[in-house]
Short mmCIF file of C-alpha atoms in Angstrom, two decimals:
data_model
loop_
_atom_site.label_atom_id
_atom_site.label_comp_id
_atom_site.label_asym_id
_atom_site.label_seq_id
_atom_site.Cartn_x
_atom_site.Cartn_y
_atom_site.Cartn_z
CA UNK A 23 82.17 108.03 69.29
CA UNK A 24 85.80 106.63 69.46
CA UNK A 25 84.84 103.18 68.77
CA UNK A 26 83.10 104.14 65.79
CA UNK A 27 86.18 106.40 64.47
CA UNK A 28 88.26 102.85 64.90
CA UNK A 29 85.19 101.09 62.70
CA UNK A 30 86.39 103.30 60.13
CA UNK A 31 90.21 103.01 60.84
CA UNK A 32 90.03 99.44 60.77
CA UNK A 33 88.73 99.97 56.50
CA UNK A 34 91.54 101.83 56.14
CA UNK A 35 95.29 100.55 54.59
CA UNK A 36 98.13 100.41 57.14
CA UNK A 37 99.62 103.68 56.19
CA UNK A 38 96.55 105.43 56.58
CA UNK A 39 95.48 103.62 59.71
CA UNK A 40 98.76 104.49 61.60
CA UNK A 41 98.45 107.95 60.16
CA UNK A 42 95.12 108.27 61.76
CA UNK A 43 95.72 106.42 65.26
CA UNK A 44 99.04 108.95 65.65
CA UNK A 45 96.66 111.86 65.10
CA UNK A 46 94.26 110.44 67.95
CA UNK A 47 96.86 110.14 70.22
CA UNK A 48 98.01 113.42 69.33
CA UNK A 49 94.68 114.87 70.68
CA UNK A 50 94.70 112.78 73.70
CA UNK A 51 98.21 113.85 74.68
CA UNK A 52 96.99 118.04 73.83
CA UNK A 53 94.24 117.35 76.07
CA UNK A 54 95.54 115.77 78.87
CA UNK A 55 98.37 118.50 78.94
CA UNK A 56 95.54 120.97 78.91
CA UNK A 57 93.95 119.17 81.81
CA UNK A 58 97.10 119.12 83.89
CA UNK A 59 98.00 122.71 83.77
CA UNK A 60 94.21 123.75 84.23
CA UNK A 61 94.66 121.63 87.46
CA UNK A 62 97.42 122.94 88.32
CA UNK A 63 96.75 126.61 87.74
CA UNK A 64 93.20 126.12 90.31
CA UNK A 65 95.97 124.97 93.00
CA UNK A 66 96.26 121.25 93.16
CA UNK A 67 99.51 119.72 93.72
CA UNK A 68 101.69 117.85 91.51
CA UNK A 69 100.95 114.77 93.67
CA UNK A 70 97.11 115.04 93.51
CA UNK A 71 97.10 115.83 89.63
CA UNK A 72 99.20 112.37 89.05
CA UNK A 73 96.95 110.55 91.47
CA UNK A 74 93.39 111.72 89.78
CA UNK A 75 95.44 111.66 85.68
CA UNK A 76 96.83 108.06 86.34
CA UNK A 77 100.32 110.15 85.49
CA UNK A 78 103.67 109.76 87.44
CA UNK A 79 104.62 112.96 89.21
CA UNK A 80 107.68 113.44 87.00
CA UNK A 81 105.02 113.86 83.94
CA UNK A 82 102.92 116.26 85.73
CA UNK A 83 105.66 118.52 86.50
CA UNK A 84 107.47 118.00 82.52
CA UNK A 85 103.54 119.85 81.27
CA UNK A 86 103.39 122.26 84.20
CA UNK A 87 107.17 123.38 83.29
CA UNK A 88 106.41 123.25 79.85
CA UNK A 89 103.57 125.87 79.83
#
């Protein structure tokens, strides 16, 4: 599904193509932070969560603070 959604970016002009890839990354960043503090909340450590989420430790602990 992604790599058809940057088929269609790739039509687009600049503006609208940033625009579009910032929106993206938006909803990759939401859902990661979603997935972290989910983690977090069944009882895995900070140190697990950044091993399995490819995130430093300092990361995991700025969404679990942040919630």
């Amino acid at each position: 599904m992604l790599s058809n959604k940057n088929g269609e970016v790739n039509e687009m002009e600049t503006k609208e193509k940033e625009q579009v890839m910032e929106l993206i990354i938006s909803y990759e960043q939401q859902g990661m932070k979603r997935l972290v503090r989910t983690m977090a909340k069944k009882g895995m450590s900070v140190k697990d969560i950044a091993n399995v989420t490819d995130l430093s430790e300092e990361e995991v602990k700025q969404f679990v603070e942040k919630e």
